Short mmCIF file of C-alpha atoms in Angstrom, two decimals:
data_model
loop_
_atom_site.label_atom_id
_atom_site.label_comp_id
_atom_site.label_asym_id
_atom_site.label_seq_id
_atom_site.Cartn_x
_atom_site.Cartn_y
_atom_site.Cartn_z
CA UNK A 1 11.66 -7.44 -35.84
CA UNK A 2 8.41 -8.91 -34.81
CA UNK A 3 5.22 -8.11 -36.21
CA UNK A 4 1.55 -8.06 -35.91
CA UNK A 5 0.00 -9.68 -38.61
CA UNK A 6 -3.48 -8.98 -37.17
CA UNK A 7 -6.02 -9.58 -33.82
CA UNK A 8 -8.78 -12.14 -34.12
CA UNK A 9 -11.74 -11.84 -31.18
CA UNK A 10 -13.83 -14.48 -30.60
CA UNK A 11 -16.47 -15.33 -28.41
CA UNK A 12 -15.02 -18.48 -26.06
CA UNK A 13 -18.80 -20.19 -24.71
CA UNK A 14 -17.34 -23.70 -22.99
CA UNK A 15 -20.47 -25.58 -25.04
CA UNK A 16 -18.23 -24.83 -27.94
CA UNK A 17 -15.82 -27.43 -26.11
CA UNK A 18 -18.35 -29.87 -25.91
CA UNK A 19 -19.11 -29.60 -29.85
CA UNK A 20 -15.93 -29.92 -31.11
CA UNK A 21 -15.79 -33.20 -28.76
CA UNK A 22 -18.94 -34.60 -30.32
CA UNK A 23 -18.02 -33.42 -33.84
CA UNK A 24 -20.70 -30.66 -34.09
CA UNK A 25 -19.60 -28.79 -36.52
CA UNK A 26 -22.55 -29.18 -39.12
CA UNK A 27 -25.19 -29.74 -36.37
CA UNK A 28 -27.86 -26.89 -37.19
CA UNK A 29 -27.78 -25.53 -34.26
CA UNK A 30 -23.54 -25.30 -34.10
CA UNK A 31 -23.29 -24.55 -37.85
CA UNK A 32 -23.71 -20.89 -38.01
CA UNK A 33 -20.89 -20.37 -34.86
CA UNK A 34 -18.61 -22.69 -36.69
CA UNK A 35 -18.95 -21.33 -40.39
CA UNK A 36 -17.54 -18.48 -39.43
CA UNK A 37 -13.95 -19.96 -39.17
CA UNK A 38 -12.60 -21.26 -42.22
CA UNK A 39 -12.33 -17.64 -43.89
CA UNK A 40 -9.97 -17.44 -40.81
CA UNK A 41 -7.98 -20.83 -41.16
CA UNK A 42 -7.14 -19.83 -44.87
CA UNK A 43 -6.09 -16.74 -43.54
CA UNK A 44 -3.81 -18.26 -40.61
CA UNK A 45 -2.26 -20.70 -42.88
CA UNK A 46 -1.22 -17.70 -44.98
CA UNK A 47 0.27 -15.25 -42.59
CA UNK A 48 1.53 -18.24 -40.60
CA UNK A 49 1.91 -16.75 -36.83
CA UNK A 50 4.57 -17.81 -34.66
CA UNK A 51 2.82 -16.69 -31.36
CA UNK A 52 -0.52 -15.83 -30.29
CA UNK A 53 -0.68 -13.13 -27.61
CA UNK A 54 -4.27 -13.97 -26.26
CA UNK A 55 -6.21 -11.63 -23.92
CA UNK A 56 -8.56 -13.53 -21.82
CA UNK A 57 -10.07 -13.64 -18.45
CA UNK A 58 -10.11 -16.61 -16.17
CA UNK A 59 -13.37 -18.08 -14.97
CA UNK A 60 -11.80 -19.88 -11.60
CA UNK A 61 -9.52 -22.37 -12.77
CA UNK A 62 -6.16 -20.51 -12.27
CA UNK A 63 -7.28 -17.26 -9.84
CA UNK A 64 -9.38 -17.33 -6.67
CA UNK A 65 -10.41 -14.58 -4.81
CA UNK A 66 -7.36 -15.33 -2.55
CA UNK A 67 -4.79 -13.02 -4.95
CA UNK A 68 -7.34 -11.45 -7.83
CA UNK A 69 -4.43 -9.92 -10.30
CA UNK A 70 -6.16 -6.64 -12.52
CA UNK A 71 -3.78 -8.21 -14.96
CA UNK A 72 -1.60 -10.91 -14.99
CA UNK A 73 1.14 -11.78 -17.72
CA UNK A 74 1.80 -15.33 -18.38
CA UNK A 75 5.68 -16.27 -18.11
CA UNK A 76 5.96 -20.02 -18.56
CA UNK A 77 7.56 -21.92 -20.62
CA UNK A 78 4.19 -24.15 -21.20
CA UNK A 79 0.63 -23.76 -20.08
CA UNK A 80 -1.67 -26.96 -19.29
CA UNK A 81 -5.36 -26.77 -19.31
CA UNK A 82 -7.14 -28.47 -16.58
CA UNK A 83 -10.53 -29.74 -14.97
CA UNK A 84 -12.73 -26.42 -14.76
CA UNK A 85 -15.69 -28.61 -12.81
CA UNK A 86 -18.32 -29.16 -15.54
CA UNK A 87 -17.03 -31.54 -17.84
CA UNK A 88 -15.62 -29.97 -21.33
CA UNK A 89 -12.43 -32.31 -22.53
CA UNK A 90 -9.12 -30.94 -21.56
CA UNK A 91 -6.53 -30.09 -24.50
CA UNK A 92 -2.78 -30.70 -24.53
CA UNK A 93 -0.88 -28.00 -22.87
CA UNK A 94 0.21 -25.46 -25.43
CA UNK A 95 3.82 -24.07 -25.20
CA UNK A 96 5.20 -20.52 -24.14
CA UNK A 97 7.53 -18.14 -25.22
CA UNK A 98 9.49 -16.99 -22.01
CA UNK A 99 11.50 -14.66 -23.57
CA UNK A 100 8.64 -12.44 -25.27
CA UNK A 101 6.90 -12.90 -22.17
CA UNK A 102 9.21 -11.31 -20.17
CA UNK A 103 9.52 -9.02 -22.75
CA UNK A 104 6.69 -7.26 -22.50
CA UNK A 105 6.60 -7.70 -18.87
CA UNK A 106 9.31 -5.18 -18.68
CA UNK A 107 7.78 -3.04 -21.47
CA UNK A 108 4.73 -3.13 -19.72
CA UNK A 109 5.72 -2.08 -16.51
CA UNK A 110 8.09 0.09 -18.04
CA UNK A 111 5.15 2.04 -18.88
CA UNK A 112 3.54 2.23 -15.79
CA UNK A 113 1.08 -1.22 -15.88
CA UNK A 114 1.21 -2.85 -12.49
CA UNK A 115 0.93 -6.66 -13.69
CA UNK A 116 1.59 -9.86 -12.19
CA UNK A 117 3.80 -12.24 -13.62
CA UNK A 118 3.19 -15.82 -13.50
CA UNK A 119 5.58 -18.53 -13.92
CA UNK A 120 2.91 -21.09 -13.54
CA UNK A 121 -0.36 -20.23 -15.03
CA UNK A 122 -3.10 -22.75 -15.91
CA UNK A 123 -5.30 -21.57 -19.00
CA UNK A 124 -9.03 -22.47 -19.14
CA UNK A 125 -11.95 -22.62 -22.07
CA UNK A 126 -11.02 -19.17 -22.18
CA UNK A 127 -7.51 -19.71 -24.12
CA UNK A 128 -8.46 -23.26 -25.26
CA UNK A 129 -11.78 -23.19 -26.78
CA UNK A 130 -10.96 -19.88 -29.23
CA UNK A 131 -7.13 -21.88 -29.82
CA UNK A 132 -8.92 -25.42 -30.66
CA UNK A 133 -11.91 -23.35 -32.85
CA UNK A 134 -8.90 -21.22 -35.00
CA UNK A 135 -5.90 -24.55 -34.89
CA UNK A 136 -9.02 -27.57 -34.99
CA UNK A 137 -7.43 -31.11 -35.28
CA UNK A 138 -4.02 -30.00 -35.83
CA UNK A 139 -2.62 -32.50 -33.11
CA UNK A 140 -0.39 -30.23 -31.52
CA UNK A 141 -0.51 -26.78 -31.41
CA UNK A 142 1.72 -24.43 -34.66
CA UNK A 143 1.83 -21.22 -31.99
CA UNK A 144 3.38 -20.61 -29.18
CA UNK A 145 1.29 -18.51 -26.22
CA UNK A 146 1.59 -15.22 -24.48
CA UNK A 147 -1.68 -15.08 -22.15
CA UNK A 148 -2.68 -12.50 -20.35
CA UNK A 149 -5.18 -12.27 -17.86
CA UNK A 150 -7.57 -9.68 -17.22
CA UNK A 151 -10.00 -9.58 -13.93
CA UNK A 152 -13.89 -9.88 -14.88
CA UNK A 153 -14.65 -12.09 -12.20
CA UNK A 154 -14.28 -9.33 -8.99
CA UNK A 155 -15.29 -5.61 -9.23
CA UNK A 156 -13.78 -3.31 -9.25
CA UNK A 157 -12.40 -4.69 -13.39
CA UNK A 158 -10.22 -2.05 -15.19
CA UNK A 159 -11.97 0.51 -17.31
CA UNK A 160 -12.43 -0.23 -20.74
CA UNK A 161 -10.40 2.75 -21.24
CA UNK A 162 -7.53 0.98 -19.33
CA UNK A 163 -7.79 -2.36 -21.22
CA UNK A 164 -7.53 -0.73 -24.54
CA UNK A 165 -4.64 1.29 -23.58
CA UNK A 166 -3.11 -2.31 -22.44
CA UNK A 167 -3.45 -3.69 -25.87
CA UNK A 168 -1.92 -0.64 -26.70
CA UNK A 169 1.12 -1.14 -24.54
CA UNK A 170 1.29 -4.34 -25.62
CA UNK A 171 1.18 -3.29 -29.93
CA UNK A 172 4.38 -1.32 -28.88
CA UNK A 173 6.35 -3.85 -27.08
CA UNK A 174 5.74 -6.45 -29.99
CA UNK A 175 6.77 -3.86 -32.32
CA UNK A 176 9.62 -2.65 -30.22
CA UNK A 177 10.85 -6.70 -29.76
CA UNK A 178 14.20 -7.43 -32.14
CA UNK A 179 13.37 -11.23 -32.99
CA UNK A 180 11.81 -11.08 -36.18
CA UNK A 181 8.44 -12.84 -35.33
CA UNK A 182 4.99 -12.93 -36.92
CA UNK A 183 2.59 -12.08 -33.57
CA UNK A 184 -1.31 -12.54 -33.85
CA UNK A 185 -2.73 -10.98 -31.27
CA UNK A 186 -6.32 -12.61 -29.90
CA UNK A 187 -8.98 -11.20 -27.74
CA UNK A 188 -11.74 -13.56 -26.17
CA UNK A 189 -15.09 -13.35 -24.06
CA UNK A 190 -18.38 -12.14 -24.74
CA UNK A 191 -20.45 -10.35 -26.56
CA UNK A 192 -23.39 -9.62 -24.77
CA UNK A 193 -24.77 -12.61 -22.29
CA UNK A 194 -25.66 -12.80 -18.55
CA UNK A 195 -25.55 -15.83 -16.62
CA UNK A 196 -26.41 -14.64 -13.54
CA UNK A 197 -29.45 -12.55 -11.45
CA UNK A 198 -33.19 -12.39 -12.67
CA UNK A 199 -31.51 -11.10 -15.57
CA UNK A 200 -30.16 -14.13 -16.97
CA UNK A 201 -30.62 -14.74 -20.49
CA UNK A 202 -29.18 -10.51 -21.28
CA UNK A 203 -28.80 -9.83 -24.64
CA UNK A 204 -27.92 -7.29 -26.52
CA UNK A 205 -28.43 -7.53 -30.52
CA UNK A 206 -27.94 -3.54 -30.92
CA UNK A 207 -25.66 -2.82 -28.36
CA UNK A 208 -23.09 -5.72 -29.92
CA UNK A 209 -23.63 -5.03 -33.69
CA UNK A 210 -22.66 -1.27 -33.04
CA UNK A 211 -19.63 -2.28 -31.20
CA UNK A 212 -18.03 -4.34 -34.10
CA UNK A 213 -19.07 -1.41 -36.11
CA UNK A 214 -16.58 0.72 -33.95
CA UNK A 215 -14.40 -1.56 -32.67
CA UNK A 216 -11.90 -0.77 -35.88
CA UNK A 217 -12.12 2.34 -36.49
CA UNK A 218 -13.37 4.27 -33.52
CA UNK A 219 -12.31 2.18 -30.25
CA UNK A 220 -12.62 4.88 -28.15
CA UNK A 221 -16.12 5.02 -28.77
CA UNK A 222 -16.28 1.71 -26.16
CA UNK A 223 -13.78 3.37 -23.47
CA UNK A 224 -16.36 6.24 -23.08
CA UNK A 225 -18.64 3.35 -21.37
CA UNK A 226 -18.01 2.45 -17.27
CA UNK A 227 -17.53 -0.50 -16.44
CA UNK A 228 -21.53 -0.46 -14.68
CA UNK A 229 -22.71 1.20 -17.79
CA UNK A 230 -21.22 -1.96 -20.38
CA UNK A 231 -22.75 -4.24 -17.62
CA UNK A 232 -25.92 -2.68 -18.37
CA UNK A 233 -25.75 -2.88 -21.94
CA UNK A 234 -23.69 -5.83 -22.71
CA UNK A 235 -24.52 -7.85 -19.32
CA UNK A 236 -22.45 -9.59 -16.42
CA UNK A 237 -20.43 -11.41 -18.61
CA UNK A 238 -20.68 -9.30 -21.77
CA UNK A 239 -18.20 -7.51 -19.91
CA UNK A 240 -15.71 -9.86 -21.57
CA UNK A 241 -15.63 -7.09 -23.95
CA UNK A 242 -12.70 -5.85 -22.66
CA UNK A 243 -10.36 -8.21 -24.30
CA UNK A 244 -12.02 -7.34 -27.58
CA UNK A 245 -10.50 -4.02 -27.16
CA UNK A 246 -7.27 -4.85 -25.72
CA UNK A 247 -6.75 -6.68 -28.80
CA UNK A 248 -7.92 -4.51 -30.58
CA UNK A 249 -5.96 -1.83 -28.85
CA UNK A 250 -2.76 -3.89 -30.08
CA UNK A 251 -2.78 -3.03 -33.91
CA UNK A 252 -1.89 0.30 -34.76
CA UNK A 253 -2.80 2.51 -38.15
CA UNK A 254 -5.41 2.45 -40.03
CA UNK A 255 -7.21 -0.83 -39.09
CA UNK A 256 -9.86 -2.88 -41.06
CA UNK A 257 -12.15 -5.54 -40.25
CA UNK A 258 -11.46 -8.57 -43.13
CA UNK A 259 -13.64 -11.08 -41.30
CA UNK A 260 -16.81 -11.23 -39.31
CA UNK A 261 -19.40 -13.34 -37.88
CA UNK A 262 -22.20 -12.94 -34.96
CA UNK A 263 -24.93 -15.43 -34.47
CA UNK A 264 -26.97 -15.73 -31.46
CA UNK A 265 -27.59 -17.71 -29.42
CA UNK A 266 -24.82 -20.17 -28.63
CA UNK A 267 -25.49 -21.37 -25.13
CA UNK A 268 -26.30 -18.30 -23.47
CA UNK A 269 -24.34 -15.84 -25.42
CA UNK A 270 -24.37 -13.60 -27.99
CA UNK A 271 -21.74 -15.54 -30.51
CA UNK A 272 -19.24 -12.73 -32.15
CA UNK A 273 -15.90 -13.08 -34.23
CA UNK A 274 -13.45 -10.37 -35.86
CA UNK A 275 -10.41 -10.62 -38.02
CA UNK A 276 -9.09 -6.91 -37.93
CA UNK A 277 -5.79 -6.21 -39.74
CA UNK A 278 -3.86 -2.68 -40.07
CA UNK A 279 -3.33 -1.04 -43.31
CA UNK A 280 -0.48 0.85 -42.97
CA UNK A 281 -0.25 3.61 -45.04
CA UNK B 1 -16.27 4.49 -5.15
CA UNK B 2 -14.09 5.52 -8.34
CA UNK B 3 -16.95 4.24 -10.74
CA UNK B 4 -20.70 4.25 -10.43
CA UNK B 5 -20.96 0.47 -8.74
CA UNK B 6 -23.23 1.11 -6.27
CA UNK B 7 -26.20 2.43 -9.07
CA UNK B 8 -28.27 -1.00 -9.03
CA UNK B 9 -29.14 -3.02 -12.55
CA UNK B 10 -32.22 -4.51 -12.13
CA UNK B 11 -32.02 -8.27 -11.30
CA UNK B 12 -28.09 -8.22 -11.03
CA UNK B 13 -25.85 -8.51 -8.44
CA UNK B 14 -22.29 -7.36 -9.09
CA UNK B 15 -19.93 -9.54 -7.73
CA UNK B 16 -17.75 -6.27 -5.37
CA UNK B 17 -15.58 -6.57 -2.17
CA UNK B 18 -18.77 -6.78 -0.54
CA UNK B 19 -19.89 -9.54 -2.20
CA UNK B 20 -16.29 -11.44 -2.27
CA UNK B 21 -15.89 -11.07 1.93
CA UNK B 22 -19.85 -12.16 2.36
CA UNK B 23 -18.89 -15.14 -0.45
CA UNK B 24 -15.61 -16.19 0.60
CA UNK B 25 -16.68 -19.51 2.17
CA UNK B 26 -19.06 -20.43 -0.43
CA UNK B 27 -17.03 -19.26 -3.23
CA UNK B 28 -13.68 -21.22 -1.75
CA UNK B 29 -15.77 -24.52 -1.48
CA UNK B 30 -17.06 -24.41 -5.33
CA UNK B 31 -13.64 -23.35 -6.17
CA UNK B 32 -12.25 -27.10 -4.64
CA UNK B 33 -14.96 -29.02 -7.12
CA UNK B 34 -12.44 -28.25 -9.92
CA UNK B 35 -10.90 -31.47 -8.64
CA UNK B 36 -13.04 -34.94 -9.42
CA UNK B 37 -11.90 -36.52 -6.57
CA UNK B 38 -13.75 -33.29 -4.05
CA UNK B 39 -16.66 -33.54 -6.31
CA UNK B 40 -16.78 -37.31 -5.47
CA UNK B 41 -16.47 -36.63 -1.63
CA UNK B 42 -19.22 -33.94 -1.63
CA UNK B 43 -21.30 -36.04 -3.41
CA UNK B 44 -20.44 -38.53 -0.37
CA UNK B 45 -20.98 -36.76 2.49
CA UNK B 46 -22.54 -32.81 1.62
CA UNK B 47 -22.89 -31.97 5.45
CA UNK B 48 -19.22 -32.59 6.52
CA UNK B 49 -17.98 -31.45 3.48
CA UNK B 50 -19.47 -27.95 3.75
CA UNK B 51 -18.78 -27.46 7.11
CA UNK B 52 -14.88 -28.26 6.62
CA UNK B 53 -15.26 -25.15 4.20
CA UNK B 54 -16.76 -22.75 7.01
CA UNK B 55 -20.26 -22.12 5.17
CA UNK B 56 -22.88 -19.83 7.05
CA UNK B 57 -26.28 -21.26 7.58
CA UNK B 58 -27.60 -19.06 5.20
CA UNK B 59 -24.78 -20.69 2.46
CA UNK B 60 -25.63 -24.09 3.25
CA UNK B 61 -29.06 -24.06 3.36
CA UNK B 62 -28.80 -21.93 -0.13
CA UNK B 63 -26.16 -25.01 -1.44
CA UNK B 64 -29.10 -27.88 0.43
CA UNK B 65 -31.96 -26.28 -1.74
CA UNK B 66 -29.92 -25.33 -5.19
CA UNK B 67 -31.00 -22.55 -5.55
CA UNK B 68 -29.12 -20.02 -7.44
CA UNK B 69 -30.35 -16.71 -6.70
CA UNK B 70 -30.07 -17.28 -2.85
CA UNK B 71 -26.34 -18.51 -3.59
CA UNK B 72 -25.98 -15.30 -4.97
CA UNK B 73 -27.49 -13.59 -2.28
CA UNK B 74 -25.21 -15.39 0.08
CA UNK B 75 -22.09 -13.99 -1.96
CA UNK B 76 -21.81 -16.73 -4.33
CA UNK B 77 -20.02 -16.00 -7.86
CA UNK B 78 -21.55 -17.52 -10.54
CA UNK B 79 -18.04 -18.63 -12.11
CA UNK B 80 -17.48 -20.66 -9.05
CA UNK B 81 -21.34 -21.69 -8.78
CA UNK B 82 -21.12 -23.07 -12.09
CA UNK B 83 -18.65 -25.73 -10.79
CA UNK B 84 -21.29 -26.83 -7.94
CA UNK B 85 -24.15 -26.72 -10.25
CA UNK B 86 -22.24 -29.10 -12.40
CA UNK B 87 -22.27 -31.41 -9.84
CA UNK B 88 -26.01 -31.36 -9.98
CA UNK B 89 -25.26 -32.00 -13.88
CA UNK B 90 -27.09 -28.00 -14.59
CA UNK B 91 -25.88 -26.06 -17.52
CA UNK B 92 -26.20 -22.42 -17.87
CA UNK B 93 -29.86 -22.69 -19.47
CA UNK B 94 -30.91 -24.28 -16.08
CA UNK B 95 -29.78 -21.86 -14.04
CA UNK B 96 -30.84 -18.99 -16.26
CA UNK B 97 -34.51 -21.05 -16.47
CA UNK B 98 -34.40 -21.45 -12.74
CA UNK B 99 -33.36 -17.63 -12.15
CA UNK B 100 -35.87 -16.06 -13.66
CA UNK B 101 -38.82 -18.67 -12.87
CA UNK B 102 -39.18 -20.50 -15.75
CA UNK B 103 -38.83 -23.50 -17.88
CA UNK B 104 -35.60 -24.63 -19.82
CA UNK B 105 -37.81 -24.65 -23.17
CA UNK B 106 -39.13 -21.11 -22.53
CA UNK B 107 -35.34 -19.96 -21.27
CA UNK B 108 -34.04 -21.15 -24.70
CA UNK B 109 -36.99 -19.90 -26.74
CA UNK B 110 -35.97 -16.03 -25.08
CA UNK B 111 -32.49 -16.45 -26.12
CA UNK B 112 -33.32 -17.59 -29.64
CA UNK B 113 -35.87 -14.71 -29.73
CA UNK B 114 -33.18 -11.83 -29.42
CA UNK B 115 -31.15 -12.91 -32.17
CA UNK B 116 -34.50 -12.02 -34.01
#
């Protein structure tokens, strides 16, 4: 049987792309973003995934506004990385599992999620940057990928309340899947930043600290939020929020944060990370 | 409207299906500068290569003067502006400092100030 051994959410800025590149890491200004992650490669090296099952949302490298999936389930057997415009390196193209994929396509539309399957898909910093900051310099990556896209680019998005219940489609799938498999599951974006408006430069200290307060224990707090009103609070892109609690939505029990990190700024973002696991009783 | 959209956020446009139809043009044309080799022939020749993407007067003279918030205002999305403002070699900060009127410096020293 597969398993869940636990969701990591990270923040996925594209500057972070830039520092690994330049070897960063113990630049002052990089150093409190990247000294959050070595608690975490300790951890992956010990519960070993098999697969990463990464929530994201593309920024314009794979969707335009010609077909805008709500959400979009990766099926390929490999997904490249490509030119996103503004120069961060491209990585190596990390490799799918098709048949989890369509897995949990069926699962998922089994329970009434209208997703789009995609037999090509090409991931950007979104998938790469939080892969290259939790696998750095491993020369290949040890996981294979199960992306899955969720619209922040076009109102109307899905409700917070919809994206959790996602992740929480997607917990029951990997659960219900008979390979015996060791899934993490991985939620990127935010927290709070705006790049866009008069309003550029948005953050929200409060607003993010309280949110990885909840995010274990009381989710649902979160889904009570519109979409408008986490604008407000969390900013244009702070909306990226969303994967946090699909991912989050994934793990099931009683669930724990073991790791945590927020710094701000990085670029123009408020910087967060979470290792949540599930203690089951 | 399912969800309270249409309640404005001060100095923030939400990218709707208003937005997207105005955009489409604009938004299309930044979306092509993921390849080098279109970012090379704008660079070339700017006039021809907007008007091979349809853009509005109001989107090219917006694209001519780089200037963000009328981008916006002609239906741009800042995911796909941030592939044009590349070309210009701008990073987030200097959009953010050009948005809201002021230097790079001071746009950094406000984000540093709300981790405080």
């Amino acid at each position: 049987m597969a398993t869940i051994v636990g969701a990591i959410t990270t923040s996925h800025v594209p500057a972070i792309g830039g520092a690994i590149a330049r070897n960063l890491r113990d630049d002052p200004y990089w150093k409190p973003l990247f000294d959050g992650f070595p608690p975490l490669h300790r951890w992956l090296a010990k519960v070993r995934p098999d697969v990463a099952v990464i929530f994201y949302n593309d920024h314009g490298l794979n969707f335009f506004l010609d077909k805008m999936p709500t959400f979009a389930v990766g099926a390929a057997p490999q997904y490249c990385n490509a030119d996103e415009g503004w120069g961060i390196p491209t990585l190596p193209a990390v490799p799918g599992d098709q048949r989890l994929s369509w897995h949990l396509i069926e699962r998922l539309v089994g329970e009434d999620f209208d997703i789009t399957s995609c037999q090509e898909m090409l991931i950007d910093h979104a998938c790469t940057i939080p892969l290259a900051l939790l696998w750095p310099g491993s020369g290949g990556w040890p996981v294979r990928l199960v992306p899955i896209c969720i619209n922040t680019v076009q109102h109307p998005l899905p409700s917070a309340a919809r994206c959790f219940k996602l992740g929480q489609a997607v917990g029951r799938a990997i659960a219900a899947y008979e390979e015996d498999m060791r899934v993490v599951v991985l939620g990127t974006g935010g927290l709070s930043h705006q790049l866009d408006g008069q309003r550029a430069g948005f953050i929200n200290k409060s607003f993010d600290l309280e949110f990885m307060e909840k995010l274990p224990t009381d989710p649902e707090w979160a889904t009570r939020f519109s979409v408008r009103e986490l604008v407000e609070l969390a900013g244009t892109q702070g909306i990226e929020l969303l994967m946090w609690l699909a991912a989050r939505g994934a793990l099931s029990g009683e669930v724990v944060t073991t790791h945590s990190n927020y710094h701000i700024p990085i670029s123009n973002t408020a910087a967060g990370l979470m290792l949540m696991e599930s203690r089951i009783a | 409207m399912p969800d309270d959209l249409r309640r404005a956020i001060p100095g923030t446009t939400l990218f709707d299906g208003a937005q997207a139809m105005k955009g489409y043009a604009l938004n299309k044309m930044c979306y092509s500068f993921n390849s080098a080799a279109n970012r090379a022939e704008f660079k070339r020749d700017e006039d021809s290569y907007c008007a091979r993407y349809g853009l509005n007067a109001e989107q090219r003279e917006a694209v001519r003067r780089r200037n963000v918030l009328d981008l916006i205002a002609a239906g741009g999305n800042v995911y796909y502006l941030a592939k044009l403002a590349g070309i210009f070699g701008l990073d987030v900060q200097d959009l953010g400092a050009q948005q809201t009127g002021t230097t790079k410096d001071a746009f950094k020293a406000r984000l540093e100030a709300a981790g405080r």
